[in-house]
Coordinates of C-alpha atoms and ligand atoms in Angstrom, one line a residue:
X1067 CA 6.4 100.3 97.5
X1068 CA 5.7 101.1 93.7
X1069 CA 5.6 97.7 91.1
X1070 CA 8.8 97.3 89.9
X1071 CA 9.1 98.1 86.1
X1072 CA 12.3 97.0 84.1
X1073 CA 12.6 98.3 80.1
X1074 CA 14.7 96.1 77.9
X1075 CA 16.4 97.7 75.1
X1076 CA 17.1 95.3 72.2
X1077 CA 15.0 92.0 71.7
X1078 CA 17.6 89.9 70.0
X1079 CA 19.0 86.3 71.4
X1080 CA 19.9 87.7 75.2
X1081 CA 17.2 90.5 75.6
X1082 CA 14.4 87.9 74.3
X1083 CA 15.0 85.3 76.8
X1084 CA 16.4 86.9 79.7
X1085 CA 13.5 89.3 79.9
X1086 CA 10.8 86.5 79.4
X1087 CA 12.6 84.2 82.2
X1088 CA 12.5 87.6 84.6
X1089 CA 9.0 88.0 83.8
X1090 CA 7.8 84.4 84.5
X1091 CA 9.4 84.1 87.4
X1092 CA 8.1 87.5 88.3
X1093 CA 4.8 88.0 88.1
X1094 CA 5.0 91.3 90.3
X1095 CA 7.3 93.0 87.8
X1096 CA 6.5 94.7 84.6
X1097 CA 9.1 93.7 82.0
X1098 CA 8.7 95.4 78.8
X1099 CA 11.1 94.5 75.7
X1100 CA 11.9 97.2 73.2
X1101 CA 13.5 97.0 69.9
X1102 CA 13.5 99.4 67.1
X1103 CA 13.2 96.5 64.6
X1104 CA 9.1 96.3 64.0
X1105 CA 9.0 92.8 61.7
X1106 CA 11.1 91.3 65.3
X1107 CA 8.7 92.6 67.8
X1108 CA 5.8 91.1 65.9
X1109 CA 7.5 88.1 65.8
X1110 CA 7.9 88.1 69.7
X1111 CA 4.6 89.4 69.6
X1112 CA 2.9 87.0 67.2
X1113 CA 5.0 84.1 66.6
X1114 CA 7.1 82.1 65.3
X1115 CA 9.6 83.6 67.8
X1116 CA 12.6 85.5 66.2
X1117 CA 14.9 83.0 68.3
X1118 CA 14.8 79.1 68.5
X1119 CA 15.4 78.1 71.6
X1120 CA 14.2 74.7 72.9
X1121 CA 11.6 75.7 75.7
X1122 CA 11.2 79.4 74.7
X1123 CA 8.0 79.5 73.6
X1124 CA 6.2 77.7 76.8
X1125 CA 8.1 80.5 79.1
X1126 CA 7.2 83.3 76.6
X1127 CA 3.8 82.4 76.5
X1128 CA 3.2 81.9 79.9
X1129 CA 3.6 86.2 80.8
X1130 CA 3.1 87.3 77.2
X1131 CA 0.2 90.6 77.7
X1132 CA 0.6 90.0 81.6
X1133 CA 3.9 91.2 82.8
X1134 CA 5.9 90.2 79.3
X1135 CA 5.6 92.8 76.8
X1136 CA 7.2 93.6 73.3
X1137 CA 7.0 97.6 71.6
X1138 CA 8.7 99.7 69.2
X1139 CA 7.6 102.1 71.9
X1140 CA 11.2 102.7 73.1
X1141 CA 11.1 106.1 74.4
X1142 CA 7.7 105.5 76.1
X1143 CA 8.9 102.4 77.6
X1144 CA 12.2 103.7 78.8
X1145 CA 10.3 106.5 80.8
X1146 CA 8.2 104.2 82.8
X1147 CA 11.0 101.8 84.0
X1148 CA 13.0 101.9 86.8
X1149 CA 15.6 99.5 85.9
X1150 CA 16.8 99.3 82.2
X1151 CA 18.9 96.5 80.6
X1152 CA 20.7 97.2 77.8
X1153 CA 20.9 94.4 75.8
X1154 CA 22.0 95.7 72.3
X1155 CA 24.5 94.2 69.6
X1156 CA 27.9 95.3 70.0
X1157 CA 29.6 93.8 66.9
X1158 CA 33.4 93.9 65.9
X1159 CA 34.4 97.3 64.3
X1160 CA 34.6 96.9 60.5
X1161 CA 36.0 100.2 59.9
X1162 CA 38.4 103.1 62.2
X1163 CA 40.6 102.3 64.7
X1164 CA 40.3 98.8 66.4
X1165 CA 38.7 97.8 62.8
X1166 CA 38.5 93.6 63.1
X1167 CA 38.9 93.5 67.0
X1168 CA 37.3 96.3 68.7
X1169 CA 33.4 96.3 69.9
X1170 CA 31.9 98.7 67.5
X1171 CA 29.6 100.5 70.7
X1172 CA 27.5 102.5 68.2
X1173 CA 24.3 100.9 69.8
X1174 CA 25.9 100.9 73.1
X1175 CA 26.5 104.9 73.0
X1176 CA 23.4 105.8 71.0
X1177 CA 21.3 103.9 74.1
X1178 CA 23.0 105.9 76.6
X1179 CA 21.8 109.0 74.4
X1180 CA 18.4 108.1 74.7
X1181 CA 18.1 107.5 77.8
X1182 CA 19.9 110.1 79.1
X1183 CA 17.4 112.5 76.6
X1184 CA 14.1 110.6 78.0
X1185 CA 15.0 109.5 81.4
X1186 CA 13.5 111.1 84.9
X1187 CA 14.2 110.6 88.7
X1188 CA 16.0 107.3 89.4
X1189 CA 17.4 104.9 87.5
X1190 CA 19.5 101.7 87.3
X1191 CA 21.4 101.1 83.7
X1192 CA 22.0 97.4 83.6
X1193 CA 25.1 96.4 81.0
X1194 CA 24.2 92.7 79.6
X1195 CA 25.8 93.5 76.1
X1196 CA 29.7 92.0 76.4
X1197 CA 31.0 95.4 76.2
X1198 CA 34.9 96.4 76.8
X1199 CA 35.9 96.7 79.9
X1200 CA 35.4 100.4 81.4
X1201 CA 32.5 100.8 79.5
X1202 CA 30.4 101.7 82.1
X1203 CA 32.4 104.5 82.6
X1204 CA 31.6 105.9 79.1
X1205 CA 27.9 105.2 79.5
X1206 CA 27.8 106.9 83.2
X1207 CA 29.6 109.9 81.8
X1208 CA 27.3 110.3 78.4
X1209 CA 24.6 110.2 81.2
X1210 CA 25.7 112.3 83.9
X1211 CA 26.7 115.2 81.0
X1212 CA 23.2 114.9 79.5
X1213 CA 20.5 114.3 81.4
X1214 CA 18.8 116.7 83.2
X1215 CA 16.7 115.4 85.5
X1216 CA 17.5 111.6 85.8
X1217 CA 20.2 110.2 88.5
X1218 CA 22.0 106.9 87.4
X1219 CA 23.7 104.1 88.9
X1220 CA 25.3 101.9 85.6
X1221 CA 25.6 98.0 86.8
X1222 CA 27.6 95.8 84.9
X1223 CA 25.2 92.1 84.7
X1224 CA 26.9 90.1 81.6
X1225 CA 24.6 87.0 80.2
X1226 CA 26.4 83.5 80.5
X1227 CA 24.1 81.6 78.6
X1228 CA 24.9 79.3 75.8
X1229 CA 22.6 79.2 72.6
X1230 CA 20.6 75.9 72.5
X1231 CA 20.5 75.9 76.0
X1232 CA 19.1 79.2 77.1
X1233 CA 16.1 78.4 78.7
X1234 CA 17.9 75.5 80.7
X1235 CA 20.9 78.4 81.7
X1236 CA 18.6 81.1 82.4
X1237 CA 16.5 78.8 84.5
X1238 CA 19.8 77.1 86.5
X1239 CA 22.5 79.4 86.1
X1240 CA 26.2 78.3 87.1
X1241 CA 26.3 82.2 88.6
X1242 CA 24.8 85.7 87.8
X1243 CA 27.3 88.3 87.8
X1244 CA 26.5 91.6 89.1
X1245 CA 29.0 94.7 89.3
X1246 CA 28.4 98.0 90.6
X1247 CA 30.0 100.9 92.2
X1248 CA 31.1 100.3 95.5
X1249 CA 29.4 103.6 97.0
X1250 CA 26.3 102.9 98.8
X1251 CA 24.2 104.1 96.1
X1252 CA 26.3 101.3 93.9
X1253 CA 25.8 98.4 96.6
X1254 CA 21.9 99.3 96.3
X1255 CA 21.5 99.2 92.9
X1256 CA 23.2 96.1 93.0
X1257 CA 21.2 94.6 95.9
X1258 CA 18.2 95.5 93.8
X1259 CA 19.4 93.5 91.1
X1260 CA 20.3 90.9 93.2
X1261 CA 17.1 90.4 95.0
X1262 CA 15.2 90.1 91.1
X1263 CA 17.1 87.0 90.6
X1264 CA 17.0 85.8 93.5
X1265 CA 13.6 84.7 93.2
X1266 CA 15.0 81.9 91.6
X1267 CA 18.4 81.8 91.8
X1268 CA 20.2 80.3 94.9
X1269 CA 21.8 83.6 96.8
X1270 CA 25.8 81.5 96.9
X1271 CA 25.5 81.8 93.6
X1272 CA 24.7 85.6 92.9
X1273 CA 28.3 87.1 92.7
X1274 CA 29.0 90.8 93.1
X1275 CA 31.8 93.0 92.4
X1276 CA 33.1 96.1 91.4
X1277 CA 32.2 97.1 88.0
X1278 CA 35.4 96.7 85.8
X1279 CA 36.0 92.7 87.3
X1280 CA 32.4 92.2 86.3
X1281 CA 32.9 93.7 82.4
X1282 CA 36.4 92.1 82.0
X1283 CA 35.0 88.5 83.7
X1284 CA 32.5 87.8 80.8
X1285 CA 35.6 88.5 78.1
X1286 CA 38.1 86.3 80.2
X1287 CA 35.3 83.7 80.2
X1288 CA 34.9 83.5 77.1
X1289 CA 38.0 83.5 76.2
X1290 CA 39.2 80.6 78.7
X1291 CA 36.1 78.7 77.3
X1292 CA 37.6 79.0 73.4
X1293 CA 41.2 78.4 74.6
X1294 CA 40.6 74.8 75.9
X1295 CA 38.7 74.5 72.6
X1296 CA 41.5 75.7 70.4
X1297 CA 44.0 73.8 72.8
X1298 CA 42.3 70.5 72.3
X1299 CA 42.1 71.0 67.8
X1300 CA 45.8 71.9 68.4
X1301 CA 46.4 68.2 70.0
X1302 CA 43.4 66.7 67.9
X1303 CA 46.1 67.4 65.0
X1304 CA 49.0 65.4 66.4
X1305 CA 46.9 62.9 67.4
X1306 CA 46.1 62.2 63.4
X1307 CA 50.1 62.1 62.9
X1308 CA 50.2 59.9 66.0
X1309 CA 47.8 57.4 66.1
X1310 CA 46.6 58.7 69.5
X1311 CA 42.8 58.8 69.8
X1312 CA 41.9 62.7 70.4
X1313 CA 38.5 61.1 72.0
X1314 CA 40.3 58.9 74.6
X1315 CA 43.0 62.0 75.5
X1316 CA 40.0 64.3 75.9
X1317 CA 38.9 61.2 78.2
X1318 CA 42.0 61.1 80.3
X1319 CA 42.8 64.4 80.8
X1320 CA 39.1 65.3 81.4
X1321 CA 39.2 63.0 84.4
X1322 CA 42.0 65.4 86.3
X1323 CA 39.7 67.2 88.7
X1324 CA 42.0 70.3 88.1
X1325 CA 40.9 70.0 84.1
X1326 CA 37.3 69.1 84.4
X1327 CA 36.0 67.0 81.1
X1328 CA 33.6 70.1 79.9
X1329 CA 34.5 71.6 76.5
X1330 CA 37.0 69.1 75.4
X1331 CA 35.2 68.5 71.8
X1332 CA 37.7 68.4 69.3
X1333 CA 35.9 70.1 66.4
X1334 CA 35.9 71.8 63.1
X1335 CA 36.6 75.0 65.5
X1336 CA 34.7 76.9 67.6
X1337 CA 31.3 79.6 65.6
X1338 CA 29.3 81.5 67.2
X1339 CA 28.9 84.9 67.8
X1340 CA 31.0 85.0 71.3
X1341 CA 34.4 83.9 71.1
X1342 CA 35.6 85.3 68.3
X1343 CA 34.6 88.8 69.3
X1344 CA 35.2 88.7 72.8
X1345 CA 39.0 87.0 72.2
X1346 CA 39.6 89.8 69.5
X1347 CA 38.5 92.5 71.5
X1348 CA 40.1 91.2 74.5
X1349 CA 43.2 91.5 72.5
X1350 CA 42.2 94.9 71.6
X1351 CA 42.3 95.9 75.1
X1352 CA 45.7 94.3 76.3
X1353 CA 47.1 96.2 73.0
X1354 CA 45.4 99.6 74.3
X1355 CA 46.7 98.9 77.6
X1356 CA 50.2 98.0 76.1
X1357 CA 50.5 94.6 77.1
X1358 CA 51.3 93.1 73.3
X1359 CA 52.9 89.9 74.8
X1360 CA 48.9 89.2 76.3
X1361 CA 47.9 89.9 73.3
X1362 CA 49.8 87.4 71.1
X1363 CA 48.6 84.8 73.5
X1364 CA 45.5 85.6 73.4
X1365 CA 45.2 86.0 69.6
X1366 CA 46.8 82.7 69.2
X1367 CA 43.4 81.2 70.0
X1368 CA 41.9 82.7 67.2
X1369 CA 44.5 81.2 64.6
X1370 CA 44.1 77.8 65.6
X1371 CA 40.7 78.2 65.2
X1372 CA 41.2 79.0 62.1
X1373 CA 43.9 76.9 60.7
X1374 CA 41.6 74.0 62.0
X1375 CA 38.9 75.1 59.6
X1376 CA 41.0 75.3 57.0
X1377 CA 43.2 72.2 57.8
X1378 CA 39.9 70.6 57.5
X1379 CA 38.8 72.1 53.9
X1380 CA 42.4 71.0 52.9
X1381 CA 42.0 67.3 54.5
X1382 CA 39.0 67.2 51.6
X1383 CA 40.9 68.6 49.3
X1384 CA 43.7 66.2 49.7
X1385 CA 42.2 63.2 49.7
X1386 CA 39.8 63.6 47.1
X1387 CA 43.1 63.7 44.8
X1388 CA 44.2 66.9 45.7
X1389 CA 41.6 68.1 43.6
X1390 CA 37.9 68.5 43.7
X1391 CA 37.2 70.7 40.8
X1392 CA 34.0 69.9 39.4
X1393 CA 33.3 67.0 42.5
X1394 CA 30.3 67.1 44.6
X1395 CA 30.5 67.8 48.3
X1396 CA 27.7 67.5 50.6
X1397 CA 27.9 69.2 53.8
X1398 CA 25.7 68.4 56.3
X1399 CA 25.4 70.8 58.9
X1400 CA 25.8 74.7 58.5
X1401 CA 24.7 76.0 62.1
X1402 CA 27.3 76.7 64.2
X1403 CA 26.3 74.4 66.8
X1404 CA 23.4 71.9 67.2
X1405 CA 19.8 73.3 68.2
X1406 CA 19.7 76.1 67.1
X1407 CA 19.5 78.2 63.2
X1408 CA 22.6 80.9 64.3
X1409 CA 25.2 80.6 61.5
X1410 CA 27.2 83.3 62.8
X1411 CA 31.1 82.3 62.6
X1412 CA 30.4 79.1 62.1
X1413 CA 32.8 77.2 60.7
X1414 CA 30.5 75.9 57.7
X1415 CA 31.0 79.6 56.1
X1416 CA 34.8 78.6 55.8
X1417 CA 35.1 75.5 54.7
X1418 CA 32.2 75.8 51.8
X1419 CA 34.4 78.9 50.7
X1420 CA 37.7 77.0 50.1
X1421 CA 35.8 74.2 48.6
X1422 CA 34.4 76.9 46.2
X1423 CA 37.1 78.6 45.4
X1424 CA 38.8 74.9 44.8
X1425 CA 35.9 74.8 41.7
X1426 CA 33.7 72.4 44.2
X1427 CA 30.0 71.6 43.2
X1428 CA 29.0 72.2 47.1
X1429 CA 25.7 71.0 48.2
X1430 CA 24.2 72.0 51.8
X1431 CA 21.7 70.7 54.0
X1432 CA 21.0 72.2 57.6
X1433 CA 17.6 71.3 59.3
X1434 CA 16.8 74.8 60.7
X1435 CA 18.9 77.0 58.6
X1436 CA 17.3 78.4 55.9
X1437 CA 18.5 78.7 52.2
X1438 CA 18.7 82.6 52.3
X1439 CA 21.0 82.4 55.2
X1440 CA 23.6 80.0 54.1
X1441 CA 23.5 82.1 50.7
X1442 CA 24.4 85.3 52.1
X1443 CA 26.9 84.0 55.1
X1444 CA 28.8 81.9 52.3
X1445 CA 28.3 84.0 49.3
X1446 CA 27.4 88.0 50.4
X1447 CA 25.5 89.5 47.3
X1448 CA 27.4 87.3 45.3
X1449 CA 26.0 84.6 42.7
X1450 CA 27.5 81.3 42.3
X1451 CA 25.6 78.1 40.8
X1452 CA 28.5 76.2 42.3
X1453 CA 26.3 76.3 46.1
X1454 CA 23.3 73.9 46.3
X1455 CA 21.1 74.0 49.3
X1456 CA 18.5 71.5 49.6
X1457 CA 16.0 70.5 51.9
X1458 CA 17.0 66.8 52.3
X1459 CA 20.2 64.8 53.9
X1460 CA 19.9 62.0 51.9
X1461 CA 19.0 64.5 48.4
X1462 CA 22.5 66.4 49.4
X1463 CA 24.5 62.9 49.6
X1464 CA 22.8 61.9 45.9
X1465 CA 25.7 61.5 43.7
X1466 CA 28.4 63.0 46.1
X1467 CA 32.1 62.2 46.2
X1468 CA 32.3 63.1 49.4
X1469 CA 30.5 64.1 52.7
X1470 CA 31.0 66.6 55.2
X1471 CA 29.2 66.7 58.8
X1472 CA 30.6 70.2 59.9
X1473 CA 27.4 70.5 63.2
X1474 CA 26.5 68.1 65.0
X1475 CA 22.9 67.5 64.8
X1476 CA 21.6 64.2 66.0
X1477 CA 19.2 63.4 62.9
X1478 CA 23.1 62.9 61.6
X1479 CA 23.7 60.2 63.3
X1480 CA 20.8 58.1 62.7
X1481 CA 20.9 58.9 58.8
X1482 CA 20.5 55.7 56.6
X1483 CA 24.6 55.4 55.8
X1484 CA 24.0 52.1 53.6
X1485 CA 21.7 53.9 51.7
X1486 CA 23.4 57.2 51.2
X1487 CA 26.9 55.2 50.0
X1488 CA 24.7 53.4 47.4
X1489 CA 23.4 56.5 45.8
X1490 CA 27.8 58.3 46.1
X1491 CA 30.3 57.9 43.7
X1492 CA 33.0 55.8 44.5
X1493 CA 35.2 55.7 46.3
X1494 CA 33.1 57.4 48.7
X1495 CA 34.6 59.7 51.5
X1496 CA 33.1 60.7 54.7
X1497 CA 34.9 63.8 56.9
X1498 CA 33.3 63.9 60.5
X1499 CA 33.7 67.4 61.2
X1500 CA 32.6 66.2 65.4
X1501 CA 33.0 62.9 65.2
X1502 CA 29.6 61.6 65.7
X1503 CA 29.6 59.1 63.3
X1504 CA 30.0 55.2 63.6
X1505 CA 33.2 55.2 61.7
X1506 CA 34.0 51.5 61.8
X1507 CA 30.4 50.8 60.8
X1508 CA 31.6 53.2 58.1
X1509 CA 34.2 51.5 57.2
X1510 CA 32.4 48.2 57.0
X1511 CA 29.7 49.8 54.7
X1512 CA 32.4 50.9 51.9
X1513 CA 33.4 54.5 53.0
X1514 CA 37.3 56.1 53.1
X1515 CA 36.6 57.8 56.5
X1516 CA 38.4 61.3 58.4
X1517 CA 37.6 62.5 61.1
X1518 CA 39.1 65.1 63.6
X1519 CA 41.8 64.0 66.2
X1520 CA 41.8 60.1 65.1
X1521 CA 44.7 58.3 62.7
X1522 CA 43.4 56.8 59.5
Ligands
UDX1025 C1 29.2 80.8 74.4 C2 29.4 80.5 75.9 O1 29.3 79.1 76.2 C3 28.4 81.3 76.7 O2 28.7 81.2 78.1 C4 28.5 82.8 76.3 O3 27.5 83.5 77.0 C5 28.3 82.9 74.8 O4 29.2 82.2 74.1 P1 27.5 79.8 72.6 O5 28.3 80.6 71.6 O6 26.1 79.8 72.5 O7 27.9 80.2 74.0 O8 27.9 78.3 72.3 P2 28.9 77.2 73.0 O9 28.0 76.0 73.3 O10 29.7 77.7 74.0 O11 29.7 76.7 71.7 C6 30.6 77.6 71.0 C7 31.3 76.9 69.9 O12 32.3 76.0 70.4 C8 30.4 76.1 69.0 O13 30.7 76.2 67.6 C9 30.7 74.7 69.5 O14 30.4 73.7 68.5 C10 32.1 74.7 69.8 N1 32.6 73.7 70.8 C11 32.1 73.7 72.0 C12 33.5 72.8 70.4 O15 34.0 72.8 69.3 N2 34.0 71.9 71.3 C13 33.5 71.9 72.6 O16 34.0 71.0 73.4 C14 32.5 72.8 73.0

């Protein structure tokens, strides 16, 4: 039998990883990454890597220029595979119809293009981008119409795994998802897919379907996984009217078998570049399919998330005076979760625009996200002297009236509190964003302190 060869188009935070875990723990097979960025396949070809992930580097390097490979070579590499993975960006549409909920599937469709333009003989289209569902069917119909000499079978494989933790969830995966056709042609491809992860995967947990309950799984996931989050910021609220402890319900309810104690974290809401997009064009769907009552629901998740940002940006406002024109706020934290630099939709971005637009002096520190970043994701191409990024926790507290931890990095909690409410002005005001913090110890140093689900 002929060496397995596999193309991956798009080398971004799922194409990267996933490819370099397939390739380590399959010498035998030929993986090559594509991408038609060049300054991003140096950097997966030369270091640092494009993506920080804890572990990332040790599995890259260990098939890098054997069986790992990274080119702008796309067409090249697209003939020579067998199996392709599309793992391209398939952003919300800004503009058109479905604009602010739809997956914009430019890079989607223009794939399908290619490959139908370059492809020969036999071939197996593997979806990882979260795509609508019944996408498949739009990729399997730009192929069949255009190629002319390849056969496809279009399998729908999404990616489960959490930034900060990819290497870990790539490595031990809760399940892999695989849908296909159910023709036998379908059933092989799958199987073919199957037996690749299988290498390291335990077979009970390789799941196959049919293709739609595979596409519309990795949405519904998603979206089951931001609900609990936006259900527990609803409650952390009454608990601060309550003098309930939103740690100590999390606790008790977690303990119900039926609720599990995962993902309980009341927070400053929910970032990244999943839930939001996935619950949006989820809705998107249920309002194609006419089902506006889904929806609603569904969309509901995506308000608390954001009145809980802006509750929180208000909380600061109010108790600095109800106003903090002029005040310095430090905010510690801008990534959208710990371990890793992504900013996207993290909750940072909203909270340092209200506090702007309140006439706040606000001054960032994040350990791994650069300056540039927090610029453009706050600011766009606008200038404002009023944002301060520095390199330092202790720099950004200097002077402050109050601080904000919006992600939970652990350097936070370990930070020299005595030290930091010496340098504030007084009274000094701490707002846990992920209550992390000591907050009696807080309390005992000097500090007026908020945080998230708990009574003052
Ligand atoms: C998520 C899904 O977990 C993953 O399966 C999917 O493939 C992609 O989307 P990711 O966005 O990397 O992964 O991060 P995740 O760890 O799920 O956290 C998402 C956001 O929810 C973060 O902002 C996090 O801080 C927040 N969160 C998480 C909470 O506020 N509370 C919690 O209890 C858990």
């Amino acid at each position: 039998m002929s060496q397995t060869r596999i193309c991956c188009l798009g080398a971004g935070y799922v194409g990267g990883p996933t490819m370099a875990m397939i390739a380590a723990k399959c010498p035998d097979i030929q993986v090559t990454v594509t991408d038609m960025s060049e300054p991003r396949i140096r950097a997966w070809n030369e270091g640092p890597l494009p993506v920080y992930e804890p572990g990332l580097e040790d599995v890259v390097k260990k098939a890098r220029g054997k069986n790992l490979h990274f080119t702008t070579d796309v067409k090249g590499a697209l003939k020579a595979a067998d199996i392709i993975f599309v793992c391209v960006g398939t952003p919300t549409k800004t503009h058109g119809v479905g604009a602010g909920r739809a997956a914009d599937l430019t890079y989607v469709e223009s794939a399908a293009r290619m490959i139908a333009e370059v492809a020969e003989g036999a071939k197996i289209i593997v979806e990882k981008s979260t795509i609508p569902v019944r996408t498949a069917s739009a990729i399997l119909t730009i192929l069949r119409s255009n190629s002319k000499n390849g056969t496809f079978q279009v399998l729908s494989n999404p990616e489960f795994l959490a930034e900060g933790t990819a290497v870990a969830d790539l490595e031990n995966p809760d399940r892999v998802l695989i849908g296909g056709e159910q023709t036998p042609e379908g059933l092989a491809a799958v199987e073919k897919v199957a037996s690749i992860y299988a290498r390291w995967v335990p077979r009970p947990k390789i799941l196959t379907t049919n293709l739609w309950s595979s596409e519309l799984s990795k949405l519904v996931a998603n979206a089951f996984l931001a609900q609990r989050i936006s259900s527990i910021n609803s409650i952390s609220a009454l608990c601060e009217a309550t003098e309930a402890d939103i740690d100590e319900v999390a606790r008790a309810i977690g303990c119900d078998s039926r609720i599990g104690p995962k993902f309980l974290k009341a927070s400053v809401g929910f970032g990244g570049s999943c839930f939001q997009k996935d619950i949006l064009n989820l809705v998107y769907l249920c309002e194609h399919f006419g089902l506006p009552e889904v929806a609603a629901y569904w969309e509901s998740v995506v308000k608390m998330n954001d009145w809980q940002k802006h509750r929180f940006s208000a909380r600061i406002v109010s108790d600095l005076f109800s106003t903090v024109t002029g005040k310095h706020i430090a905010i510690l934290g801008f990534a959208f979760k710990k371990d890793t630099n992504d900013t996207r939709e993290t909750a940072a971005i909203a909270v340092c625009r209200d506090l702007l637009k309140e006439g706040a002096k606000v001054v960032v520190y994040d350990p791994r996200v650069p300056e540039t970043q927090i610029r453009s994701e706050v600011l766009g191409s606008e200038k404002n002297p009023n944002l301060v990024v520095l390199k330092n926790a202790l720099e950004a507290c200097q002077g402050a009236h109050g601080v904000a931890i919006l992600t939970e990095w652990d350097e936070f909690k370990t930070l020299d509190f005595k030290k930091i409410h010496d340098g504030m002005n007084k009274p000094a005001f701490v707002f846990d964003g992920r209550n992390i913090l000591p907050h009696a110890k807080l309390r005992e140093l000097g500090f007026k302190v908020f945080a998230i689900g708990k009574a003052v």
